């Protein structure tokens, strides 16, 4: 057999107060990171080339895929278009929010009167990168959309926007998007394939 001989006593090691600071910071970081992951706001729909080239009907739709409201105060698009969300802008869980090139034109032409905007600039009809950032400047979502196959062809000046098949799809993959049929159906209808 095996036996231990000697005088053993139980002791606890006290961590000095100064060494607890990194542990507290790590814990706080983990909670903040978890909250960031929970606030899954995605670029969900893009109308970059309206059928009427002279009408300011472009828009970008955001979707909150989380179960918590997202405070968009101070969030902004850092490239593609120039727009900063006003203080108090909240996107409810499962909700959609539209930012328009010209909200008044969008209301007249598509009957959607609740869009934010206007923004500065125009979406590139040949494709570009749209980046959504939070108020601290951290990237929330980014889409590098393109015109032409394999991206939805009906979105190229034929009256349709393009929308994600599902809000949790990788929105940088062309196969994750489809032409929305915007003109043929009500603006707020959403169909997701699982």
PDB file of C-alpha atoms in Angstrom, residues 1-177:
ATOM      1  CA  UNK A   1       0.000   0.000   0.000  1.00  0.00           C
ATOM      2  CA  UNK A   2       0.807   3.630  -0.060  1.00  0.00           C
ATOM      3  CA  UNK A   3       0.684   5.933   2.938  1.00  0.00           C
ATOM      4  CA  UNK A   4       1.519   9.551   3.513  1.00  0.00           C
ATOM      5  CA  UNK A   5       3.443  10.536   6.556  1.00  0.00           C
ATOM      6  CA  UNK A   6       3.905  14.036   7.821  1.00  0.00           C
ATOM      7  CA  UNK A   7       2.004  16.945   9.223  1.00  0.00           C
ATOM      8  CA  UNK A   8      -0.500  18.315   6.694  1.00  0.00           C
ATOM      9  CA  UNK A   9      -2.828  21.181   7.452  1.00  0.00           C
ATOM     10  CA  UNK A  10      -5.585  22.660   5.350  1.00  0.00           C
ATOM     11  CA  UNK A  11      -4.969  26.235   4.270  1.00  0.00           C
ATOM     12  CA  UNK A  12      -6.581  28.706   1.963  1.00  0.00           C
ATOM     13  CA  UNK A  13      -4.750  31.140  -0.183  1.00  0.00           C
ATOM     14  CA  UNK A  14      -6.023  34.687   0.021  1.00  0.00           C
ATOM     15  CA  UNK A  15      -5.745  36.648  -3.196  1.00  0.00           C
ATOM     16  CA  UNK A  16      -4.498  40.182  -2.617  1.00  0.00           C
ATOM     17  CA  UNK A  17      -7.083  42.839  -3.518  1.00  0.00           C
ATOM     18  CA  UNK A  18      -4.875  44.142  -6.339  1.00  0.00           C
ATOM     19  CA  UNK A  19      -4.808  40.753  -8.089  1.00  0.00           C
ATOM     20  CA  UNK A  20      -8.611  40.581  -8.174  1.00  0.00           C
ATOM     21  CA  UNK A  21      -8.837  43.532 -10.557  1.00  0.00           C
ATOM     22  CA  UNK A  22      -7.945  41.478 -13.688  1.00  0.00           C
ATOM     23  CA  UNK A  23     -10.538  38.893 -12.659  1.00  0.00           C
ATOM     24  CA  UNK A  24     -13.194  41.593 -12.297  1.00  0.00           C
ATOM     25  CA  UNK A  25     -12.237  43.120 -15.641  1.00  0.00           C
ATOM     26  CA  UNK A  26     -12.378  39.733 -17.356  1.00  0.00           C
ATOM     27  CA  UNK A  27     -15.805  39.065 -15.880  1.00  0.00           C
ATOM     28  CA  UNK A  28     -17.090  42.484 -17.004  1.00  0.00           C
ATOM     29  CA  UNK A  29     -15.670  41.923 -20.492  1.00  0.00           C
ATOM     30  CA  UNK A  30     -17.421  38.553 -20.759  1.00  0.00           C
ATOM     31  CA  UNK A  31     -20.767  40.098 -19.770  1.00  0.00           C
ATOM     32  CA  UNK A  32     -20.335  42.934 -22.287  1.00  0.00           C
ATOM     33  CA  UNK A  33     -19.293  40.497 -25.025  1.00  0.00           C
ATOM     34  CA  UNK A  34     -22.305  38.290 -24.300  1.00  0.00           C
ATOM     35  CA  UNK A  35     -24.579  41.353 -24.502  1.00  0.00           C
ATOM     36  CA  UNK A  36     -23.005  42.319 -27.832  1.00  0.00           C
ATOM     37  CA  UNK A  37     -23.656  38.848 -29.227  1.00  0.00           C
ATOM     38  CA  UNK A  38     -27.254  39.002 -28.033  1.00  0.00           C
ATOM     39  CA  UNK A  39     -27.936  42.280 -29.879  1.00  0.00           C
ATOM     40  CA  UNK A  40     -27.944  40.753 -33.345  1.00  0.00           C
ATOM     41  CA  UNK A  41     -28.962  43.601 -35.590  1.00  0.00           C
ATOM     42  CA  UNK A  42     -28.441  42.697 -39.236  1.00  0.00           C
ATOM     43  CA  UNK A  43     -28.678  44.464 -42.575  1.00  0.00           C
ATOM     44  CA  UNK A  44     -31.707  42.553 -43.846  1.00  0.00           C
ATOM     45  CA  UNK A  45     -32.847  44.273 -47.045  1.00  0.00           C
ATOM     46  CA  UNK A  46     -31.218  46.618 -49.565  1.00  0.00           C
ATOM     47  CA  UNK A  47     -32.924  48.561 -52.347  1.00  0.00           C
ATOM     48  CA  UNK A  48     -29.932  49.913 -54.241  1.00  0.00           C
ATOM     49  CA  UNK A  49     -31.243  50.414 -57.790  1.00  0.00           C
ATOM     50  CA  UNK A  50     -34.879  51.530 -58.077  1.00  0.00           C
ATOM     51  CA  UNK A  51     -36.661  51.061 -61.380  1.00  0.00           C
ATOM     52  CA  UNK A  52     -37.094  54.842 -61.694  1.00  0.00           C
ATOM     53  CA  UNK A  53     -33.499  56.094 -61.801  1.00  0.00           C
ATOM     54  CA  UNK A  54     -34.542  59.666 -60.956  1.00  0.00           C
ATOM     55  CA  UNK A  55     -36.562  58.799 -57.820  1.00  0.00           C
ATOM     56  CA  UNK A  56     -34.808  58.763 -54.438  1.00  0.00           C
ATOM     57  CA  UNK A  57     -36.342  55.400 -53.441  1.00  0.00           C
ATOM     58  CA  UNK A  58     -33.243  53.650 -52.107  1.00  0.00           C
ATOM     59  CA  UNK A  59     -33.447  52.131 -48.639  1.00  0.00           C
ATOM     60  CA  UNK A  60     -31.731  49.802 -46.202  1.00  0.00           C
ATOM     61  CA  UNK A  61     -33.707  47.710 -43.747  1.00  0.00           C
ATOM     62  CA  UNK A  62     -32.304  46.472 -40.430  1.00  0.00           C
ATOM     63  CA  UNK A  63     -33.677  43.530 -38.470  1.00  0.00           C
ATOM     64  CA  UNK A  64     -33.222  42.758 -34.773  1.00  0.00           C
ATOM     65  CA  UNK A  65     -32.813  38.959 -34.679  1.00  0.00           C
ATOM     66  CA  UNK A  66     -32.445  38.889 -30.892  1.00  0.00           C
ATOM     67  CA  UNK A  67     -35.031  38.600 -28.144  1.00  0.00           C
ATOM     68  CA  UNK A  68     -33.990  41.925 -26.585  1.00  0.00           C
ATOM     69  CA  UNK A  69     -34.605  45.476 -27.833  1.00  0.00           C
ATOM     70  CA  UNK A  70     -31.584  47.149 -29.416  1.00  0.00           C
ATOM     71  CA  UNK A  71     -30.788  50.792 -28.636  1.00  0.00           C
ATOM     72  CA  UNK A  72     -29.479  52.227 -31.918  1.00  0.00           C
ATOM     73  CA  UNK A  73     -28.741  55.704 -30.513  1.00  0.00           C
ATOM     74  CA  UNK A  74     -25.580  56.980 -32.169  1.00  0.00           C
ATOM     75  CA  UNK A  75     -25.164  53.939 -34.448  1.00  0.00           C
ATOM     76  CA  UNK A  76     -24.113  54.813 -37.983  1.00  0.00           C
ATOM     77  CA  UNK A  77     -23.182  53.562 -41.431  1.00  0.00           C
ATOM     78  CA  UNK A  78     -19.444  54.069 -41.809  1.00  0.00           C
ATOM     79  CA  UNK A  79     -19.366  53.434 -45.552  1.00  0.00           C
ATOM     80  CA  UNK A  80     -21.849  53.062 -48.380  1.00  0.00           C
ATOM     81  CA  UNK A  81     -24.053  55.923 -47.173  1.00  0.00           C
ATOM     82  CA  UNK A  82     -23.714  58.520 -44.428  1.00  0.00           C
ATOM     83  CA  UNK A  83     -26.346  58.285 -41.717  1.00  0.00           C
ATOM     84  CA  UNK A  84     -26.319  58.398 -37.893  1.00  0.00           C
ATOM     85  CA  UNK A  85     -29.279  57.079 -35.916  1.00  0.00           C
ATOM     86  CA  UNK A  86     -30.813  59.733 -33.653  1.00  0.00           C
ATOM     87  CA  UNK A  87     -30.847  59.376 -29.865  1.00  0.00           C
ATOM     88  CA  UNK A  88     -33.743  57.279 -28.628  1.00  0.00           C
ATOM     89  CA  UNK A  89     -33.891  55.015 -31.700  1.00  0.00           C
ATOM     90  CA  UNK A  90     -34.888  51.558 -30.500  1.00  0.00           C
ATOM     91  CA  UNK A  91     -35.384  48.421 -32.571  1.00  0.00           C
ATOM     92  CA  UNK A  92     -37.728  45.958 -30.815  1.00  0.00           C
ATOM     93  CA  UNK A  93     -37.016  42.208 -30.698  1.00  0.00           C
ATOM     94  CA  UNK A  94     -37.850  40.693 -34.083  1.00  0.00           C
ATOM     95  CA  UNK A  95     -38.509  44.190 -35.429  1.00  0.00           C
ATOM     96  CA  UNK A  96     -37.558  45.898 -38.672  1.00  0.00           C
ATOM     97  CA  UNK A  97     -36.386  49.469 -39.204  1.00  0.00           C
ATOM     98  CA  UNK A  98     -35.976  51.189 -42.567  1.00  0.00           C
ATOM     99  CA  UNK A  99     -33.481  53.954 -43.328  1.00  0.00           C
ATOM    100  CA  UNK A 100     -34.294  55.727 -46.581  1.00  0.00           C
ATOM    101  CA  UNK A 101     -32.488  57.947 -49.014  1.00  0.00           C
ATOM    102  CA  UNK A 102     -35.592  60.178 -48.843  1.00  0.00           C
ATOM    103  CA  UNK A 103     -38.362  59.068 -46.433  1.00  0.00           C
ATOM    104  CA  UNK A 104     -40.982  61.341 -48.063  1.00  0.00           C
ATOM    105  CA  UNK A 105     -40.370  59.827 -51.504  1.00  0.00           C
ATOM    106  CA  UNK A 106     -40.480  56.303 -50.028  1.00  0.00           C
ATOM    107  CA  UNK A 107     -43.805  57.106 -48.352  1.00  0.00           C
ATOM    108  CA  UNK A 108     -45.294  58.410 -51.631  1.00  0.00           C
ATOM    109  CA  UNK A 109     -43.998  55.669 -53.921  1.00  0.00           C
ATOM    110  CA  UNK A 110     -44.183  52.584 -51.679  1.00  0.00           C
ATOM    111  CA  UNK A 111     -46.634  53.679 -49.010  1.00  0.00           C
ATOM    112  CA  UNK A 112     -44.159  53.225 -46.173  1.00  0.00           C
ATOM    113  CA  UNK A 113     -44.263  56.286 -43.914  1.00  0.00           C
ATOM    114  CA  UNK A 114     -42.117  55.189 -40.950  1.00  0.00           C
ATOM    115  CA  UNK A 115     -38.624  55.291 -42.456  1.00  0.00           C
ATOM    116  CA  UNK A 116     -35.730  57.185 -40.902  1.00  0.00           C
ATOM    117  CA  UNK A 117     -33.522  59.398 -43.028  1.00  0.00           C
ATOM    118  CA  UNK A 118     -32.573  61.023 -45.231  1.00  0.00           C
ATOM    119  CA  UNK A 119     -29.025  59.831 -45.663  1.00  0.00           C
ATOM    120  CA  UNK A 120     -26.210  61.423 -47.609  1.00  0.00           C
ATOM    121  CA  UNK A 121     -24.893  59.746 -50.738  1.00  0.00           C
ATOM    122  CA  UNK A 122     -26.313  56.974 -52.916  1.00  0.00           C
ATOM    123  CA  UNK A 123     -25.967  53.227 -52.890  1.00  0.00           C
ATOM    124  CA  UNK A 124     -23.697  51.978 -55.656  1.00  0.00           C
ATOM    125  CA  UNK A 125     -25.674  50.188 -58.390  1.00  0.00           C
ATOM    126  CA  UNK A 126     -22.637  48.016 -59.127  1.00  0.00           C
ATOM    127  CA  UNK A 127     -22.287  46.850 -55.527  1.00  0.00           C
ATOM    128  CA  UNK A 128     -20.310  48.030 -52.511  1.00  0.00           C
ATOM    129  CA  UNK A 129     -19.664  47.358 -48.843  1.00  0.00           C
ATOM    130  CA  UNK A 130     -22.208  48.636 -46.309  1.00  0.00           C
ATOM    131  CA  UNK A 131     -20.953  48.727 -42.726  1.00  0.00           C
ATOM    132  CA  UNK A 132     -23.166  49.314 -39.693  1.00  0.00           C
ATOM    133  CA  UNK A 133     -21.344  50.422 -36.528  1.00  0.00           C
ATOM    134  CA  UNK A 134     -22.536  50.988 -32.982  1.00  0.00           C
ATOM    135  CA  UNK A 135     -22.003  54.250 -31.096  1.00  0.00           C
ATOM    136  CA  UNK A 136     -18.539  53.109 -29.920  1.00  0.00           C
ATOM    137  CA  UNK A 137     -17.451  52.424 -33.515  1.00  0.00           C
ATOM    138  CA  UNK A 138     -17.519  48.620 -33.251  1.00  0.00           C
ATOM    139  CA  UNK A 139     -18.712  46.871 -36.402  1.00  0.00           C
ATOM    140  CA  UNK A 140     -22.183  45.384 -35.882  1.00  0.00           C
ATOM    141  CA  UNK A 141     -22.807  44.089 -39.406  1.00  0.00           C
ATOM    142  CA  UNK A 142     -21.321  44.381 -42.857  1.00  0.00           C
ATOM    143  CA  UNK A 143     -22.557  43.393 -46.316  1.00  0.00           C
ATOM    144  CA  UNK A 144     -20.425  43.423 -49.448  1.00  0.00           C
ATOM    145  CA  UNK A 145     -23.236  43.193 -51.996  1.00  0.00           C
ATOM    146  CA  UNK A 146     -22.695  42.929 -55.735  1.00  0.00           C
ATOM    147  CA  UNK A 147     -24.796  43.423 -58.848  1.00  0.00           C
ATOM    148  CA  UNK A 148     -25.234  40.500 -61.193  1.00  0.00           C
ATOM    149  CA  UNK A 149     -25.223  36.753 -60.819  1.00  0.00           C
ATOM    150  CA  UNK A 150     -25.123  35.077 -58.295  1.00  0.00           C
ATOM    151  CA  UNK A 151     -26.767  38.042 -56.515  1.00  0.00           C
ATOM    152  CA  UNK A 152     -30.528  38.549 -57.163  1.00  0.00           C
ATOM    153  CA  UNK A 153     -30.879  39.839 -60.723  1.00  0.00           C
ATOM    154  CA  UNK A 154     -34.339  41.389 -60.216  1.00  0.00           C
ATOM    155  CA  UNK A 155     -32.738  43.853 -57.785  1.00  0.00           C
ATOM    156  CA  UNK A 156     -30.872  45.509 -60.638  1.00  0.00           C
ATOM    157  CA  UNK A 157     -33.261  48.284 -61.603  1.00  0.00           C
ATOM    158  CA  UNK A 158     -36.284  46.060 -62.073  1.00  0.00           C
ATOM    159  CA  UNK A 159     -38.288  47.470 -59.125  1.00  0.00           C
ATOM    160  CA  UNK A 160     -37.251  44.931 -56.522  1.00  0.00           C
ATOM    161  CA  UNK A 161     -35.039  45.168 -53.479  1.00  0.00           C
ATOM    162  CA  UNK A 162     -33.036  42.196 -52.237  1.00  0.00           C
ATOM    163  CA  UNK A 163     -33.656  40.629 -48.842  1.00  0.00           C
ATOM    164  CA  UNK A 164     -32.141  37.907 -46.731  1.00  0.00           C
ATOM    165  CA  UNK A 165     -33.817  34.517 -46.937  1.00  0.00           C
ATOM    166  CA  UNK A 166     -33.460  34.304 -43.156  1.00  0.00           C
ATOM    167  CA  UNK A 167     -32.097  36.925 -40.715  1.00  0.00           C
ATOM    168  CA  UNK A 168     -29.481  34.492 -39.369  1.00  0.00           C
ATOM    169  CA  UNK A 169     -28.094  33.774 -42.854  1.00  0.00           C
ATOM    170  CA  UNK A 170     -24.591  34.919 -43.735  1.00  0.00           C
ATOM    171  CA  UNK A 171     -25.458  38.172 -45.477  1.00  0.00           C
ATOM    172  CA  UNK A 172     -22.129  38.282 -47.328  1.00  0.00           C
ATOM    173  CA  UNK A 173     -23.086  35.214 -49.367  1.00  0.00           C
ATOM    174  CA  UNK A 174     -25.061  35.863 -52.548  1.00  0.00           C
ATOM    175  CA  UNK A 175     -27.065  32.662 -51.992  1.00  0.00           C
ATOM    176  CA  UNK A 176     -28.450  34.110 -48.749  1.00  0.00           C
ATOM    177  CA  UNK A 177     -30.372  36.810 -50.660  1.00  0.00           C
TER     178      UNK A 177
END
